[in-house]
Tab-separated table of C-alpha atoms and ligand atoms in Angstrom:
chain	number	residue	atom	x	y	z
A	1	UNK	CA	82.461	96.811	120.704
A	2	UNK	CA	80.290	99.809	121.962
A	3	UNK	CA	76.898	99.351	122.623
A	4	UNK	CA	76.003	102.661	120.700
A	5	UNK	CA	78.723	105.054	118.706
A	6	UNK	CA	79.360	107.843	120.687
A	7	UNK	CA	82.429	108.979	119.177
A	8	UNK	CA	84.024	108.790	115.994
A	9	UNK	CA	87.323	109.522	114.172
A	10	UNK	CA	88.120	110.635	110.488
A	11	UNK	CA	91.338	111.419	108.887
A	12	UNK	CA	91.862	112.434	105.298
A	13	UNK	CA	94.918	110.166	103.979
A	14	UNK	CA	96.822	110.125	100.431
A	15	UNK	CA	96.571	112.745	97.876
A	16	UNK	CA	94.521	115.488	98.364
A	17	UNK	CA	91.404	116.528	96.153
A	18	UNK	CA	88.503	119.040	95.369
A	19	UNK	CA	85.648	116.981	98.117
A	20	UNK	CA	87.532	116.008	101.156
A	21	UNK	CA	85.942	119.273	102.911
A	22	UNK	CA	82.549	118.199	101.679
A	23	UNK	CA	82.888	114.677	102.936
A	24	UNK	CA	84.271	116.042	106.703
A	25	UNK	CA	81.443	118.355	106.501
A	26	UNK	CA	79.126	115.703	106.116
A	27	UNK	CA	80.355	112.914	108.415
A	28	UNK	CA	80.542	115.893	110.933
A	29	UNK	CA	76.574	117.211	110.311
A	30	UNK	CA	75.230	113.427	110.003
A	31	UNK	CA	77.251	112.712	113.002
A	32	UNK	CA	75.943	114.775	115.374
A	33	UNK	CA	72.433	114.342	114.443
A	34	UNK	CA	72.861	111.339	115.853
A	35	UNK	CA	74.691	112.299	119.034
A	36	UNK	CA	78.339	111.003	117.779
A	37	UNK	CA	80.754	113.176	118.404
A	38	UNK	CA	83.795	113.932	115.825
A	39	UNK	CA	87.620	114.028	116.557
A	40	UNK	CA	89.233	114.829	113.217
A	41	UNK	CA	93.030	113.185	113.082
A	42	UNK	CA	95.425	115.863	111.454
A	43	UNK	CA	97.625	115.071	108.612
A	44	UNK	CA	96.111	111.500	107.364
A	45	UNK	CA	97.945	108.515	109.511
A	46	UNK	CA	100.588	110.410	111.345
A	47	UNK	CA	97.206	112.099	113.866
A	48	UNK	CA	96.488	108.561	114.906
A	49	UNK	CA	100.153	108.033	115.898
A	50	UNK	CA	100.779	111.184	117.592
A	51	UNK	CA	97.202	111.223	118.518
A	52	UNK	CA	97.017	115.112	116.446
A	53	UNK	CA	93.532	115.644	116.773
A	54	UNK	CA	90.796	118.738	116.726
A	55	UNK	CA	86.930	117.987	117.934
A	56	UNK	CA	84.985	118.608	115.200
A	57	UNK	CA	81.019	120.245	115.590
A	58	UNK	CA	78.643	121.567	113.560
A	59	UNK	CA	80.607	125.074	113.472
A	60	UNK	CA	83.884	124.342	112.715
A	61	UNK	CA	82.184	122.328	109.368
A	62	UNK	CA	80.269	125.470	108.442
A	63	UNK	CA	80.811	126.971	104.814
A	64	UNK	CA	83.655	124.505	103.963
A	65	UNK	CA	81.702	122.443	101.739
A	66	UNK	CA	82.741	124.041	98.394
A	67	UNK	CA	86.307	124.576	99.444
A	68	UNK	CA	89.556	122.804	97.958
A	69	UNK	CA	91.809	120.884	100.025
A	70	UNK	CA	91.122	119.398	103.534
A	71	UNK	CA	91.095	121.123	106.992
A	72	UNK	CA	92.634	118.251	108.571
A	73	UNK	CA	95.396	117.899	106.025
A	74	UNK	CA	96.802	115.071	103.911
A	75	UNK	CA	99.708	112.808	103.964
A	76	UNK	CA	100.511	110.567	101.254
A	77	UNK	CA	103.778	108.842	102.955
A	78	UNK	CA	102.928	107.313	106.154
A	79	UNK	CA	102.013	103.478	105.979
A	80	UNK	CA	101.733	103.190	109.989
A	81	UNK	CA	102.533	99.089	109.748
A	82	UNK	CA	105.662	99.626	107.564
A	83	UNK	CA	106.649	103.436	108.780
A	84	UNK	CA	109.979	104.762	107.301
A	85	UNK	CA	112.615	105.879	110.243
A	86	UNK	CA	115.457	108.431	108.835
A	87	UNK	CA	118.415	106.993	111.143
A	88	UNK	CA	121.350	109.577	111.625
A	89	UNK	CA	123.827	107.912	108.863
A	90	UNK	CA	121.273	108.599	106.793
A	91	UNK	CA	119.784	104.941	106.203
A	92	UNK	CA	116.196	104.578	106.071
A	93	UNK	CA	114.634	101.435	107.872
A	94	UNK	CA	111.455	100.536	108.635
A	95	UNK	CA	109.055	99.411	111.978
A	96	UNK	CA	105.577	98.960	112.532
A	97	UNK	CA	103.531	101.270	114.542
A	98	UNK	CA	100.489	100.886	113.847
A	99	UNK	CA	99.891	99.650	117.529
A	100	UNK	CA	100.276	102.956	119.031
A	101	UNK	CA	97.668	104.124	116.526
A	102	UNK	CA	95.611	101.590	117.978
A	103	UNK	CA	96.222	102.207	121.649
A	104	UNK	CA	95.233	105.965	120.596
A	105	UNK	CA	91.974	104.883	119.343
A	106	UNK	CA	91.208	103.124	122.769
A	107	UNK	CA	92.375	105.553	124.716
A	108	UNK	CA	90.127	108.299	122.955
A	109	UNK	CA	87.107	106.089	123.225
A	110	UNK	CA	86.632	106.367	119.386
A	111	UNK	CA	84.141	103.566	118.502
A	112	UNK	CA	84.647	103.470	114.968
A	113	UNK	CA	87.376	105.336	112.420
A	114	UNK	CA	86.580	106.739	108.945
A	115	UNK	CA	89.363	106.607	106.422
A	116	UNK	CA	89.119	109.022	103.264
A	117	UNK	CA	91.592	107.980	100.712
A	118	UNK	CA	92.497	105.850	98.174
A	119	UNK	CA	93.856	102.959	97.560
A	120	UNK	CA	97.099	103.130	99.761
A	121	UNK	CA	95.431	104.554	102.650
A	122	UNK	CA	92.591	101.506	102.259
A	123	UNK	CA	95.151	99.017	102.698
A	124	UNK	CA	96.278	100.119	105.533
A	125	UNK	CA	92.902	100.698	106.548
A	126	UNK	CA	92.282	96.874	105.453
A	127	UNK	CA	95.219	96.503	108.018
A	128	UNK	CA	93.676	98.206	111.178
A	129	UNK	CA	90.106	96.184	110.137
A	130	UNK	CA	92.354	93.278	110.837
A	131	UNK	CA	93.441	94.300	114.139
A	132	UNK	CA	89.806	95.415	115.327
A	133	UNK	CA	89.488	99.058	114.841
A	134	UNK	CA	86.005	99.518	113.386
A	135	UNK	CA	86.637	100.878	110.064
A	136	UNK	CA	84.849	102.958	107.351
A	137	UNK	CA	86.678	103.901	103.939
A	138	UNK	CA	85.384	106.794	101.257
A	139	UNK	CA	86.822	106.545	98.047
A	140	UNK	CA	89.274	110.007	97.212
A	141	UNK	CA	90.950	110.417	93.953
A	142	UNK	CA	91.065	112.502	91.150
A	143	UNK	CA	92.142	109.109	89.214
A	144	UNK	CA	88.728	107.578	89.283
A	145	UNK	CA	90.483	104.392	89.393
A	146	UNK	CA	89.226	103.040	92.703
A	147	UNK	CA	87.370	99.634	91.899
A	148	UNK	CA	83.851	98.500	92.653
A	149	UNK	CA	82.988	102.097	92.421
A	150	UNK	CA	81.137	104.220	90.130
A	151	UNK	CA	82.890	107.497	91.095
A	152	UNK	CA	85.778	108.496	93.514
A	153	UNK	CA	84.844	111.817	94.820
A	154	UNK	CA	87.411	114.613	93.245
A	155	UNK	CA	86.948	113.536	89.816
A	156	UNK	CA	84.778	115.180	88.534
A	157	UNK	CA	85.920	118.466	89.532
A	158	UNK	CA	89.184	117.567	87.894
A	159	UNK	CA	87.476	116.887	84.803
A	160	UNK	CA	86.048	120.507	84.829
A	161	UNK	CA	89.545	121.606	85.126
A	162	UNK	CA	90.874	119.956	82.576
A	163	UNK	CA	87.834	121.298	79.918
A	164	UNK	CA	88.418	124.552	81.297
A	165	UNK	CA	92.333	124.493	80.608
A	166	UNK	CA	91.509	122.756	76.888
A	167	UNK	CA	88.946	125.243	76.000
A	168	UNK	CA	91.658	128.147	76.843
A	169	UNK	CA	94.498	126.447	75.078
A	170	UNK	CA	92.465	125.995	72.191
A	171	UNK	CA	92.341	129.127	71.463
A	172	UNK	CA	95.805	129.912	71.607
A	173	UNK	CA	96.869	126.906	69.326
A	174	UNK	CA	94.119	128.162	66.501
A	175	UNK	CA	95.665	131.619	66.763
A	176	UNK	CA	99.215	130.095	66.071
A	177	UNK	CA	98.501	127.443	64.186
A	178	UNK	CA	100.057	124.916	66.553
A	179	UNK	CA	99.837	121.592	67.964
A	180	UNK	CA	98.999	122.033	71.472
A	181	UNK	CA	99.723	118.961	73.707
A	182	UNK	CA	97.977	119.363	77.246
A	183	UNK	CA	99.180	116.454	79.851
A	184	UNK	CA	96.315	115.636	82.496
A	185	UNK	CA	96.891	113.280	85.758
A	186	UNK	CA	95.417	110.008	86.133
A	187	UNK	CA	98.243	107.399	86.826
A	188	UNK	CA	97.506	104.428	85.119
A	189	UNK	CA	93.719	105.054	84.486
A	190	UNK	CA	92.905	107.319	81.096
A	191	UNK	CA	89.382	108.524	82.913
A	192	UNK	CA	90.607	112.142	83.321
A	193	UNK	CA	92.182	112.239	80.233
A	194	UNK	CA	88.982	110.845	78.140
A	195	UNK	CA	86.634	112.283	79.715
A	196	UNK	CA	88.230	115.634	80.274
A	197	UNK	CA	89.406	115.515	76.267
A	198	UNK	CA	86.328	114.573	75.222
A	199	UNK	CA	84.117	117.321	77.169
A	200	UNK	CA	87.246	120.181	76.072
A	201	UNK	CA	86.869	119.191	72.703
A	202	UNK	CA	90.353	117.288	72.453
A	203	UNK	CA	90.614	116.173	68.564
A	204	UNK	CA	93.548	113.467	70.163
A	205	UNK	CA	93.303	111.537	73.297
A	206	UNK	CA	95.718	109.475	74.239
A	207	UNK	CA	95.357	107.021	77.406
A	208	UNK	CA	97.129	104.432	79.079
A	209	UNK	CA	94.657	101.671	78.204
A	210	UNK	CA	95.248	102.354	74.099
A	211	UNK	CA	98.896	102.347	73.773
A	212	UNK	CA	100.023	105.296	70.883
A	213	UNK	CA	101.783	105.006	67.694
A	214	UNK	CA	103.859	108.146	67.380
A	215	UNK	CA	104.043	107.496	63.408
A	216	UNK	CA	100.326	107.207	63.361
A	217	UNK	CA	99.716	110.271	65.198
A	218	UNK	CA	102.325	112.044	62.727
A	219	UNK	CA	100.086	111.090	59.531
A	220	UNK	CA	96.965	111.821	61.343
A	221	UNK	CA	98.783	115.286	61.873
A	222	UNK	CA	99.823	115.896	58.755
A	223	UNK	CA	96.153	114.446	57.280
A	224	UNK	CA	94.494	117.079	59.224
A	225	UNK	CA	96.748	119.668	58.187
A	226	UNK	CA	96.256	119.078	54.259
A	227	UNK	CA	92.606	118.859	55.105
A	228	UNK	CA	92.536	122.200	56.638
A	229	UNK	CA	92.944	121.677	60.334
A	230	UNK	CA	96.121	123.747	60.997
A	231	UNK	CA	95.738	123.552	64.867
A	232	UNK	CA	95.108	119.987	66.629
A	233	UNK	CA	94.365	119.730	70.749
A	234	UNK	CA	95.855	116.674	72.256
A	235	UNK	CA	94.596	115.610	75.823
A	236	UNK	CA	97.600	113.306	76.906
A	237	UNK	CA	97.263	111.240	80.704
A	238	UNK	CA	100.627	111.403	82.680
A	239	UNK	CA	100.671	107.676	81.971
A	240	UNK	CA	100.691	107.437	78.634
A	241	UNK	CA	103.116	105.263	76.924
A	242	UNK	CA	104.467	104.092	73.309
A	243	UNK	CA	103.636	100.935	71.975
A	244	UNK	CA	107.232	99.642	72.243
A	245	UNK	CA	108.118	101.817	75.288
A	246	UNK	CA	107.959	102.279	78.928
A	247	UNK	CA	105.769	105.282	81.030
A	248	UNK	CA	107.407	108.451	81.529
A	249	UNK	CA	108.583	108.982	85.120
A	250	UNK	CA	111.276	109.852	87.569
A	251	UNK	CA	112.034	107.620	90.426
A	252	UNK	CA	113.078	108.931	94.125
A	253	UNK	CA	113.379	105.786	96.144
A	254	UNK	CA	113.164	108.447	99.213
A	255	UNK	CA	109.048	107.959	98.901
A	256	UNK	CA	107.147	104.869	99.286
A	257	UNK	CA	105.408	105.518	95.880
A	258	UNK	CA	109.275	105.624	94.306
A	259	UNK	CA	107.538	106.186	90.625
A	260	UNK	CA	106.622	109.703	90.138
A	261	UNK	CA	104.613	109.563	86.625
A	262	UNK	CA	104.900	112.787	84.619
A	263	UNK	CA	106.574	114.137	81.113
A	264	UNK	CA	105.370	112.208	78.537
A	265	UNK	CA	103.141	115.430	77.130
A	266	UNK	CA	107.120	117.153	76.383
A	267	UNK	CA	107.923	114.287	75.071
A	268	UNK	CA	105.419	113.473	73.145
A	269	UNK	CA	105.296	117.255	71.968
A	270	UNK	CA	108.960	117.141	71.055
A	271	UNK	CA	108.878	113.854	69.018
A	272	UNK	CA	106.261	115.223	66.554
A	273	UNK	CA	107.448	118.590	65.786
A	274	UNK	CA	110.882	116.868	65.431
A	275	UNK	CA	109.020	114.775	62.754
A	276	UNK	CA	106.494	117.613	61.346
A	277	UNK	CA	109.243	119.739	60.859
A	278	UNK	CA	110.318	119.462	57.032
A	279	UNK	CA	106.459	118.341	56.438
A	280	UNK	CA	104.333	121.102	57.920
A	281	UNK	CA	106.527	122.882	59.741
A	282	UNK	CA	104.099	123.097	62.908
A	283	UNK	CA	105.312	124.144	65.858
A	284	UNK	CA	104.080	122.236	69.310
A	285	UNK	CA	103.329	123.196	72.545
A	286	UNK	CA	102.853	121.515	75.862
A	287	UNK	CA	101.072	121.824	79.086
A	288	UNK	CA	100.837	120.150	82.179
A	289	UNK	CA	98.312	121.042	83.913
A	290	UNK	CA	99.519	119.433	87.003
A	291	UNK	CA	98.134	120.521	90.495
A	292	UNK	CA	95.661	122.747	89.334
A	293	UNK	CA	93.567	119.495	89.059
A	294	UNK	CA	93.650	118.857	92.197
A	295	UNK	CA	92.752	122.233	94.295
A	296	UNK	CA	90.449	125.109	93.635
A	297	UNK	CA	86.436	125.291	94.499
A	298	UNK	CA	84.310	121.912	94.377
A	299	UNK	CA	81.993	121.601	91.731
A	300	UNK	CA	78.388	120.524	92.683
A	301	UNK	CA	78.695	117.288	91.402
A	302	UNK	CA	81.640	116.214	93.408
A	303	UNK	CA	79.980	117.995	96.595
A	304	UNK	CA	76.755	116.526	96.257
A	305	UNK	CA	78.634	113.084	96.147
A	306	UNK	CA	80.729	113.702	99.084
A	307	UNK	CA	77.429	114.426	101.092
A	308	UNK	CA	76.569	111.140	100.113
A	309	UNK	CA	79.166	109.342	100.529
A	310	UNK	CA	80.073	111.018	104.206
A	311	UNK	CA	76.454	110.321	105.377
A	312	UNK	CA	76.322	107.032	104.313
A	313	UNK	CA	79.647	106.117	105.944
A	314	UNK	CA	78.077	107.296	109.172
A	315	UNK	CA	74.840	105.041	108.744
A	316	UNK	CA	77.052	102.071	107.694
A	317	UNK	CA	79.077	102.729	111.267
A	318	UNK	CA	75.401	103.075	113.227
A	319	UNK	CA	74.571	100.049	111.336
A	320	UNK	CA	78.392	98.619	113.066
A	321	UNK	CA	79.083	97.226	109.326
A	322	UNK	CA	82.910	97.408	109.562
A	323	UNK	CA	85.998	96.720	107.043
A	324	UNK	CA	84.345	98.318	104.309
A	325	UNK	CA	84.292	101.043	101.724
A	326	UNK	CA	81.308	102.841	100.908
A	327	UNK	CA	80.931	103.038	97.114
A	328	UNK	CA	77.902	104.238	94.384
A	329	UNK	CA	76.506	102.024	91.640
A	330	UNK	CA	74.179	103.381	89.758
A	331	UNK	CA	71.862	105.965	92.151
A	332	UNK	CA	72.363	103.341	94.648
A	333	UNK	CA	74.938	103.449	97.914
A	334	UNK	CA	76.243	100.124	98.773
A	335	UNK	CA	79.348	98.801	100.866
A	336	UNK	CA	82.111	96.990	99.861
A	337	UNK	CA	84.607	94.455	101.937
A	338	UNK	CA	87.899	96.416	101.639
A	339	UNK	CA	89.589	93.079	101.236
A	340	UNK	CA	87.865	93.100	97.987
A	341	UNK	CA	88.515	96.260	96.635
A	342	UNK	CA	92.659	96.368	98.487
A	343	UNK	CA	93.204	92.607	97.784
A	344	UNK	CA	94.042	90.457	100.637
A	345	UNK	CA	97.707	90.633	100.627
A	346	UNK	CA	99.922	90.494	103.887
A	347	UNK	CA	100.087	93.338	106.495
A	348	UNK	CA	101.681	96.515	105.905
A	349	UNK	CA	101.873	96.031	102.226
A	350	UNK	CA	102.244	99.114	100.482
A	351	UNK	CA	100.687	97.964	97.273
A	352	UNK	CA	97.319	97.422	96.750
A	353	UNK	CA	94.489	95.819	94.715
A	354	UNK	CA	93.381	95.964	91.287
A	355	UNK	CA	92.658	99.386	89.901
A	356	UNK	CA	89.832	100.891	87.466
A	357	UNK	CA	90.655	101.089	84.126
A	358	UNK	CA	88.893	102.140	80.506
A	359	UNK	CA	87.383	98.942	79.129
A	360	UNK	CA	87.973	98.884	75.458
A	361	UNK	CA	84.133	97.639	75.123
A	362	UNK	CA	83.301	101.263	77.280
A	363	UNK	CA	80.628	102.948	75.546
A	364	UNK	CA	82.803	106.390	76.670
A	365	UNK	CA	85.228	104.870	74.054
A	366	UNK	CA	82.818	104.391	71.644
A	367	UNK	CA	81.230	107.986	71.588
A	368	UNK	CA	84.882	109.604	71.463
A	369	UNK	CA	85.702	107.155	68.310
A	370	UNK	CA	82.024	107.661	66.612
A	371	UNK	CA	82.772	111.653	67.704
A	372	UNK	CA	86.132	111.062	65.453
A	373	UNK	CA	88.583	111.467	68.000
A	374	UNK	CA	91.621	109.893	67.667
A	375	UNK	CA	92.944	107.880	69.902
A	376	UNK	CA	96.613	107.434	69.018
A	377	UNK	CA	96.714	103.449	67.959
B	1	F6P	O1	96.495	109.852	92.614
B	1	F6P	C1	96.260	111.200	92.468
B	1	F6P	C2	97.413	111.866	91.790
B	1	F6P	O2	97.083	113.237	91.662
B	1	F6P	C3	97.828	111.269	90.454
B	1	F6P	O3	96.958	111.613	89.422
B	1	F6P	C4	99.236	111.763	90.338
B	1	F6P	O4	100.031	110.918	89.552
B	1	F6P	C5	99.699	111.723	91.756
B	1	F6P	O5	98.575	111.793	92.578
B	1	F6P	C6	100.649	112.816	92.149
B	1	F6P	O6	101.004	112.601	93.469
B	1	F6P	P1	101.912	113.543	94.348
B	1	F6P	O7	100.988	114.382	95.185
B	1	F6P	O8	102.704	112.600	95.172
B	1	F6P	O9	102.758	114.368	93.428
């Protein structure tokens, strides 16, 4: 181990989101207050194994705070220990190369690595802990799902996004009378689809956690129609499902994440005018608001966390406090053993630990219930 950090790494691995320039910017500007230098890796994993990298100062960090995206670029399909290898028959097989990632490290003298990402790209960074690199995770995702955690950095932006886009389609569905569907990310984890509902004024919200009841949502429909209400705003997460039935999703077993979540707004929004139409005859509409969540200007909120979180990952390096992610509970930043938040499962796995989800105790659910949203049971 070095006797003091002169040089670090950072990559920015998985899905991208609206705070991965804020956090570089950060790690950079802490950094070199401290006389540690900066090579940023290009593309998440693949800059450590073809040792991609740009030196990062204080200039090449300036005015990208606020900006979408990530200068160094994400990838979301390279797990280094179990790397996919397209052979010319067109097979796909697997090797581990995570030790030429390693070999990079030494040979560019970097003392200690920060990972951004979530929770793929912290079990592999679990995996280089275990083979000595000197590692630092930030929690990324829109999803909010990241355990031990109050907030993953991204989210909040996305929840902006998704108010924004409910507050327009509102409008639209009152001037049609319609039944406007809106589909918002999240995986497994209703966060952005709660919170964002409930801050655009969503009347339905339907989560993972809470599995729906079409039929109940088709009287609550037609209720609110007798009652007046001829247009209703339903906030649905991407995964969503039935009681009875599975999540929506396509599966391409050409990516390591094979399950692609996604349709269950269209579906949703064809089921009930299918059964609204000899009742009310209300058309419905749907949206997915897709990418848009994910890009675009950061808000304050999510940049004043990324600060945070970058300079904090630098002091937890200075401190040489390794293997861990930084996370915020409460005001308060703390570190977490990655082996707790990623599990402790073999090498090279490509799944990972538990994930965040809505409690049904969460006072978040309570407000949207006492605020008589409906939450499809
Ligand atoms: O995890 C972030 C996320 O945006 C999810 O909300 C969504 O399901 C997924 O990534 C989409 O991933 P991809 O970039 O592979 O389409």
């Amino acid at each position: 181990m070095a006797e003091t950090i002169k040089r670090i790494g950072i990559l920015t691995s998985g899905g991208d989101c609206s705070g991965l320039n804020a956090v570089i910017e950060s790690v950079v500007k802490s950094a070199s207050s401290k006389n540690i230098q900066v090579l940023g890796f290009k593309m998440g994993y693949d800059g450590l194994l073809y040792n991609d990298y740009v030196l990062l100062d204080n200039a090449s960090v300036r005015n990208i705070g606020h900006e979408g995206g990530s200068i160094l670029g994400n990838s979301n399909k390279t797990n280094l220990f179990h790397r996919r290898i397209f052979q010319e028959d067109g097979t796909i097989t697997y090797r581990d190369d995570s030790l030429i990632a390693v070999k990079n490290l030494q040979n560019d003298s970097v003392d200690a690595l920060v990972v951004v990402g979530g929770d793929g790209s912290m079990t592999s960074a679990r995996d280089f802990a275990r083979l000595g690199v000197n590692v630092v995770c930030i929690p990324k995702t829109i999803d909010n799902d990241v355990p031990y955690t109050d907030k993953t950095f991204g989210y909040s932006t996305a929840v902006e996004r998704i108010a924004d886009a409910l507050c327009s389609i509102k409008t639209t569905g009152y001037s049609h009378n319609r039944i406007m569907v809106l589909e918002v990310m999240g995986r497994h984890a209703g966060w952005l689809a709660l919170e964002g509902g409930l801050s655009g004024d969503a009347d339905i919200i339907l989560i993972p956690e809470i599995p729906y009841n079409i039929e109940h949502i088709t009287e609550r429909l037609i209720q609110r129609y007798k009652d007046g209400f001829k247009s209703t705003l339903i906030c649905v997460s991407e995964g969503s499902h039935a009681v009875d039935g599975k999540v929506t999703a396509t599966v391409n077993t050409k990516y390591p994440d094979s399950v692609k979540l996604g349709g269950v707004g269209t579906k949703i929004a064809y089921e009930l005018e299918e059964r609204l139409k000899d009742v009310t005859d209300q058309e419905v509409r749907c949206t997915n608001l897709g990418y848009v969540q994910r890009g675009g200007n950061t808000n304050y909120s999510d940049r004043i966390l990324s600060f945070r979180y970058g300079s904090y990952a630098v002091d937890t390096i200075v401190k040489k406090e390794y293997g861990v992610m930084v996370a915020i509970r409460g005001e308060k930043l703390v570190t977490v053993p990655l082996e707790d938040v990623v599990g402790n499962g073999p090498m090279g796995e490509t799944s990972k630990g538990g994930s965040k989800n809505v409690d049904e105790d969460s006072d978040l659910l309570r407000c949207a219930r006492s605020m008589g949203v409906y939450l499809g049971e």
